[in-house]
Amino acid sequence: MYKVNDSLNSSFIAEMSKLIKNKLYIATFYITILVSLTFVSCTREEKKSDKLDSIGLLGLPVEDGTSVSSDGSNPGEVLPPIPPVVGAPAPPGQPLNAPILNHPQTHIDNSPVSEDPSGFHGNILIDHISFQLPVHNQTTITAYIGKRNMKLELDGTVVNATNFRTLTPQNPNGGAFWFNFKFHSDKKQKLILVARNEFGASSKEIDFSHNRNCIGAPLVPVTIGDCNQHCFEITNIAGQMEFKSKFKHGELTYIEFDFTGLSPKTAGHLLVSNNFSYIWDDPAHPPLQPGVTSVATGLNQEGKDNVCVLLQSNISMEDENGNFGSEFFHSLIRLE
């Protein structure tokens, strides 16, 4: 009987020992997981904290180097409003001056053929960027390009930009940094350069363009052709351009007079369409009498962004003797 009890006691003790060991294993397992998760969480928080120290209001890195919002792969697409890019405070011992910009230099040329075989784009290089007083090396310098409607708001936000880049050069006073952008040729463009630190901000605005397909074309206002026969008259009064095609003729029983303005590169329409048509169908009244017939129009929205336009005047007609004729007159003109 005692042997049976001893056996039962031994079995009970063995089971209890095994149960305690299992609980220890489980406890150790959960403690290990808890420590691992805490370590990973701390590591992530450290990385997040390190990253936040080096980003501006846009969530873009502002450390030494270039931050690009639009790579220029689709130049001309308007970006959302861009808040001011703010750098870190001045490091100890560095200048405590606001960044007052001098006027930079710009250089405009064709995009490399290897990048632009169809010849649609130009490149602008902005360099010799300098300040009236030395600034510290956490000063941000941001260059924006866009159409002429791009604007720098009072709060530092830029609207209607198509591309921008930010630099925080290690040596901002040495001038050894620059910006380079690709943009559509034959389009009116604007550059806004903004320098900013905790002591203030300043900016420079430059209107520019790349005349690629209308080189040598006459600049408006201008009259092209002979207005005793067929001519174009382009006027610019207080920034409002009027385009007029004039045609001198004898008595006509029929005329179809179309006046258009196209992009010399894409053939897109740049003028508001206008034409004049006449058919003599009432013998009780005389046909169109000898004189000058003209068609006038203006730039459409796309045309207002263009540097040049190909004017075309196309006329079909019939005189009082039943003779048919045609006139076609065209010329490139430059808007700026």
Coordinates of C-alpha atoms in Angstrom, one line a residue, residues 13-313:
I13 CA 5.2 15.6 -8.2
A14 CA 6.4 14.8 -11.8
E15 CA 3.2 16.3 -13.3
M16 CA 3.4 19.4 -11.1
S17 CA 7.0 19.9 -12.1
K18 CA 6.2 19.5 -15.8
L19 CA 3.3 22.0 -15.4
I20 CA 5.5 24.6 -13.7
K21 CA 8.2 24.2 -16.5
N22 CA 5.5 24.8 -19.2
K23 CA 4.3 27.9 -17.4
L24 CA 7.9 29.2 -17.2
Y25 CA 8.4 28.5 -20.9
I26 CA 5.2 30.4 -21.7
A27 CA 6.0 33.3 -19.4
T28 CA 9.5 33.5 -21.0
F29 CA 8.0 33.5 -24.5
Y30 CA 5.7 36.4 -23.8
I31 CA 8.4 38.4 -22.0
T32 CA 10.7 37.9 -25.1
I33 CA 7.9 39.1 -27.4
L34 CA 7.2 42.1 -25.2
V35 CA 10.8 43.1 -25.1
S36 CA 11.2 42.7 -28.9
L37 CA 8.1 44.8 -29.6
T38 CA 9.3 47.5 -27.3
F39 CA 12.7 47.6 -29.0
V40 CA 11.2 47.8 -32.5
S41 CA 8.8 50.5 -31.4
C42 CA 11.6 52.6 -29.9
T43 CA 13.7 52.1 -33.0
R44 CA 10.9 53.3 -35.2
E45 CA 10.3 56.3 -33.0
E46 CA 14.0 57.2 -33.1
K47 CA 14.0 56.9 -36.9
K48 CA 10.8 58.9 -37.2
S49 CA 12.2 61.6 -34.8
D50 CA 15.5 61.7 -36.8
K51 CA 13.6 62.1 -40.0
L52 CA 11.3 64.9 -38.7
D53 CA 14.3 66.9 -37.7
S54 CA 15.3 67.1 -41.4
I55 CA 12.0 67.9 -43.2
G56 CA 10.3 71.1 -44.0
L57 CA 6.6 72.0 -44.1
L58 CA 6.2 70.1 -47.3
G59 CA 7.4 66.9 -45.9
L60 CA 10.4 67.2 -48.2
P61 CA 14.0 66.7 -47.1
V62 CA 15.9 70.0 -46.7
E63 CA 19.3 68.6 -46.0
D64 CA 22.2 69.4 -48.3
G65 CA 21.1 68.4 -51.8
T66 CA 18.1 68.8 -54.0
S67 CA 14.4 68.1 -53.3
V68 CA 12.2 67.8 -56.3
S69 CA 8.4 67.9 -56.3
S70 CA 8.0 67.4 -60.1
D71 CA 10.8 65.8 -62.0
G72 CA 10.0 67.7 -65.2
S73 CA 8.8 64.5 -66.9
N74 CA 5.5 66.3 -67.6
P75 CA 6.5 70.0 -67.6
G76 CA 3.5 72.2 -67.7
E77 CA 1.3 70.3 -65.3
V78 CA 0.3 72.6 -62.4
L79 CA 1.1 71.5 -58.9
P80 CA -1.0 72.1 -55.8
P81 CA -0.2 75.2 -53.8
I82 CA 3.3 74.8 -52.3
P83 CA 3.7 76.1 -48.7
P84 CA 7.1 77.8 -47.8
V85 CA 9.9 75.3 -47.2
V86 CA 11.5 76.1 -43.8
G87 CA 14.9 74.9 -42.7
A88 CA 16.4 74.3 -39.3
P89 CA 17.6 77.1 -37.0
A90 CA 21.1 78.6 -37.3
P91 CA 23.9 76.4 -36.0
P92 CA 26.0 78.0 -33.2
G93 CA 28.5 80.6 -34.5
Q94 CA 27.0 81.1 -37.9
P95 CA 25.6 84.4 -39.3
L96 CA 22.2 85.6 -37.9
N97 CA 21.2 87.5 -41.0
A98 CA 18.0 87.4 -43.1
P99 CA 18.7 86.1 -46.7
I100 CA 18.5 89.2 -48.9
L101 CA 19.0 87.9 -52.5
N102 CA 21.0 89.6 -55.2
H103 CA 19.7 89.2 -58.7
P104 CA 20.7 85.7 -60.1
Q105 CA 21.9 84.8 -63.6
T106 CA 19.9 82.7 -66.0
H107 CA 21.0 80.8 -69.0
I108 CA 18.4 79.4 -71.5
D109 CA 19.1 76.8 -74.2
N110 CA 17.6 73.8 -76.1
S111 CA 17.2 70.6 -74.1
P112 CA 19.8 68.0 -75.0
V113 CA 18.8 66.1 -78.2
S114 CA 19.3 62.8 -76.2
E115 CA 16.6 63.9 -73.8
D116 CA 14.4 65.7 -76.3
P117 CA 14.7 64.3 -79.8
S118 CA 11.5 66.0 -81.0
G119 CA 12.7 69.4 -80.0
F120 CA 9.8 70.4 -77.7
H121 CA 11.7 71.6 -74.6
G122 CA 14.2 74.2 -73.4
N123 CA 16.4 74.2 -70.3
I124 CA 17.0 77.1 -67.9
L125 CA 20.0 77.2 -65.6
I126 CA 19.9 79.6 -62.6
D127 CA 23.3 80.3 -61.0
H128 CA 25.4 83.0 -59.4
I129 CA 22.9 83.0 -56.5
S130 CA 24.2 85.2 -53.8
F131 CA 23.2 87.3 -50.8
Q132 CA 23.8 90.9 -49.7
L133 CA 24.9 89.6 -46.2
P134 CA 26.3 86.2 -45.2
V135 CA 23.6 83.6 -44.2
H136 CA 23.8 80.4 -42.2
N137 CA 23.9 77.0 -43.8
Q138 CA 20.3 76.0 -42.8
T139 CA 18.9 78.7 -45.1
T140 CA 16.7 77.2 -47.7
I141 CA 16.8 78.4 -51.3
T142 CA 13.8 77.3 -53.5
A143 CA 13.4 77.8 -57.2
Y144 CA 9.9 77.6 -58.8
I145 CA 8.9 77.7 -62.5
G146 CA 5.5 78.0 -64.0
K147 CA 3.4 80.1 -66.4
R148 CA 3.0 83.8 -66.0
N149 CA 0.1 83.2 -63.6
M150 CA 2.4 81.7 -61.0
K151 CA 2.3 83.8 -57.9
L152 CA 4.1 84.1 -54.5
E153 CA 1.4 84.7 -51.8
L154 CA 2.0 86.9 -48.8
D155 CA 2.3 83.9 -46.5
G156 CA 5.0 82.4 -48.7
T157 CA 2.8 79.9 -50.5
V158 CA 3.4 79.6 -54.2
V159 CA 0.5 78.8 -56.5
N160 CA 0.4 77.6 -60.2
A161 CA 4.0 76.3 -60.2
T162 CA 4.8 73.5 -62.6
N163 CA 8.1 72.5 -61.0
F164 CA 10.3 73.4 -58.0
R165 CA 13.4 72.4 -56.2
T166 CA 14.8 73.3 -52.7
L167 CA 18.5 73.4 -51.7
T168 CA 20.1 74.0 -48.3
P169 CA 23.7 74.3 -49.4
Q170 CA 26.5 73.7 -46.9
N171 CA 28.2 76.9 -48.3
P172 CA 25.3 79.2 -49.3
N173 CA 27.7 82.2 -49.5
G174 CA 30.0 80.7 -52.0
G175 CA 27.6 80.6 -54.9
A176 CA 28.6 77.1 -55.8
F177 CA 25.0 75.8 -56.3
W178 CA 22.5 76.2 -59.0
F179 CA 19.1 75.0 -60.3
N180 CA 18.3 73.5 -63.7
F181 CA 14.8 72.9 -65.1
K182 CA 13.2 71.6 -68.3
F183 CA 10.2 73.4 -69.7
H184 CA 8.1 73.8 -72.9
S185 CA 9.7 75.9 -75.6
D186 CA 7.8 78.8 -77.2
K187 CA 5.8 79.3 -73.9
K188 CA 5.8 82.3 -71.6
Q189 CA 7.4 81.2 -68.3
K190 CA 8.1 82.7 -64.9
L191 CA 10.9 81.9 -62.4
I192 CA 10.5 82.7 -58.7
L193 CA 13.5 82.3 -56.4
V194 CA 12.9 82.3 -52.7
A195 CA 15.5 82.3 -49.9
R196 CA 14.2 81.7 -46.3
N197 CA 15.5 81.3 -42.8
E198 CA 14.1 82.1 -39.3
F199 CA 15.3 85.7 -39.6
G200 CA 13.3 86.5 -42.8
A201 CA 12.8 85.7 -46.5
S202 CA 13.4 87.4 -49.8
S203 CA 12.5 86.6 -53.4
K204 CA 13.3 87.4 -57.1
E205 CA 10.9 87.0 -60.0
I206 CA 12.1 86.7 -63.6
D207 CA 9.9 86.4 -66.8
F208 CA 11.6 84.2 -69.4
S209 CA 10.8 82.1 -72.5
H210 CA 12.6 80.0 -75.1
N211 CA 11.9 81.1 -78.6
R212 CA 12.6 78.0 -80.6
N213 CA 10.3 77.8 -83.5
C214 CA 9.8 81.5 -84.4
I215 CA 13.5 82.7 -84.4
G216 CA 13.7 85.7 -86.7
A217 CA 10.0 86.4 -86.7
P218 CA 8.9 90.0 -86.4
L219 CA 7.8 91.2 -82.9
V220 CA 4.3 92.8 -82.5
P221 CA 3.0 95.4 -83.0
V222 CA 3.7 95.0 -86.7
T223 CA 2.1 95.1 -90.1
I224 CA 3.1 92.3 -92.5
G225 CA 2.4 92.3 -96.2
D226 CA 0.9 95.0 -98.5
C227 CA -2.5 96.3 -97.3
N228 CA -3.3 97.4 -100.8
Q229 CA -3.5 93.7 -101.5
H230 CA -3.4 91.3 -98.6
C231 CA -1.8 92.0 -95.1
F232 CA -1.8 91.3 -91.4
E233 CA -2.1 94.1 -88.9
I234 CA -1.2 93.2 -85.2
T235 CA -1.6 95.9 -82.5
N236 CA -1.0 95.8 -78.8
I237 CA -2.9 98.4 -76.8
A238 CA -2.4 98.3 -73.0
G239 CA -1.6 94.6 -73.3
Q240 CA -4.6 93.7 -75.4
M241 CA -3.5 92.3 -78.8
E242 CA -5.7 92.4 -81.9
F243 CA -5.0 90.4 -85.0
K244 CA -6.5 91.6 -88.2
S245 CA -6.3 90.2 -91.8
K246 CA -7.1 92.6 -94.6
F247 CA -7.9 91.8 -98.2
K248 CA -8.5 94.3 -101.0
H249 CA -10.8 93.1 -103.8
G250 CA -13.0 94.0 -106.7
E251 CA -16.8 93.2 -106.9
L252 CA -17.5 89.8 -105.6
T253 CA -20.5 87.4 -105.7
Y254 CA -18.9 85.0 -103.3
I255 CA -16.2 85.1 -100.7
E256 CA -15.1 82.7 -97.8
F257 CA -12.5 84.4 -95.7
D258 CA -10.9 82.3 -92.8
F259 CA -8.3 83.8 -90.5
T260 CA -6.5 81.4 -88.1
G261 CA -3.4 81.4 -85.8
L262 CA -1.6 78.2 -85.1
S263 CA 1.3 76.9 -83.0
P264 CA 4.2 76.4 -85.4
K265 CA 5.2 73.2 -83.6
T266 CA 2.0 71.5 -82.7
A267 CA -0.5 73.2 -85.1
G268 CA -2.8 73.8 -82.1
H269 CA -5.1 76.9 -82.5
L270 CA -3.9 80.0 -80.6
L271 CA -6.4 82.5 -81.9
V272 CA -10.2 82.7 -81.3
S273 CA -11.7 81.4 -84.6
N274 CA -13.2 84.0 -86.9
N275 CA -14.2 84.2 -90.5
F276 CA -16.3 86.2 -93.0
S277 CA -18.7 84.6 -95.5
Y278 CA -20.7 86.2 -98.3
I279 CA -22.9 84.7 -101.1
W280 CA -24.8 87.0 -103.5
D281 CA -28.3 85.5 -103.7
D282 CA -30.5 88.5 -104.2
P283 CA -30.5 90.1 -107.7
A284 CA -32.5 93.0 -106.4
H285 CA -29.3 94.2 -104.6
P286 CA -25.8 94.5 -105.9
P287 CA -23.0 92.0 -105.0
L288 CA -20.2 92.8 -102.6
Q289 CA -18.8 96.0 -103.7
P290 CA -15.0 96.7 -104.3
G291 CA -13.1 97.6 -101.2
V292 CA -11.3 96.0 -98.2
T293 CA -12.7 93.1 -96.3
S294 CA -11.1 92.4 -92.9
V295 CA -11.4 89.7 -90.2
A296 CA -10.2 90.5 -86.7
T297 CA -9.7 88.3 -83.7
G298 CA -7.6 87.8 -80.5
L299 CA -5.6 85.3 -78.6
N300 CA -7.4 82.3 -76.9
Q301 CA -6.3 81.1 -73.5
E302 CA -3.6 78.8 -75.0
G303 CA -2.4 81.6 -77.2
K304 CA -1.9 83.9 -74.2
D305 CA 0.8 81.5 -72.9
N306 CA 2.6 81.3 -76.3
V307 CA 5.7 83.2 -77.4
C308 CA 4.8 83.1 -81.2
V309 CA 2.1 82.2 -83.6
L310 CA 1.7 81.3 -87.3
L311 CA -0.9 83.5 -88.8
Q312 CA -2.8 82.1 -91.9
S313 CA -5.4 83.9 -94.0

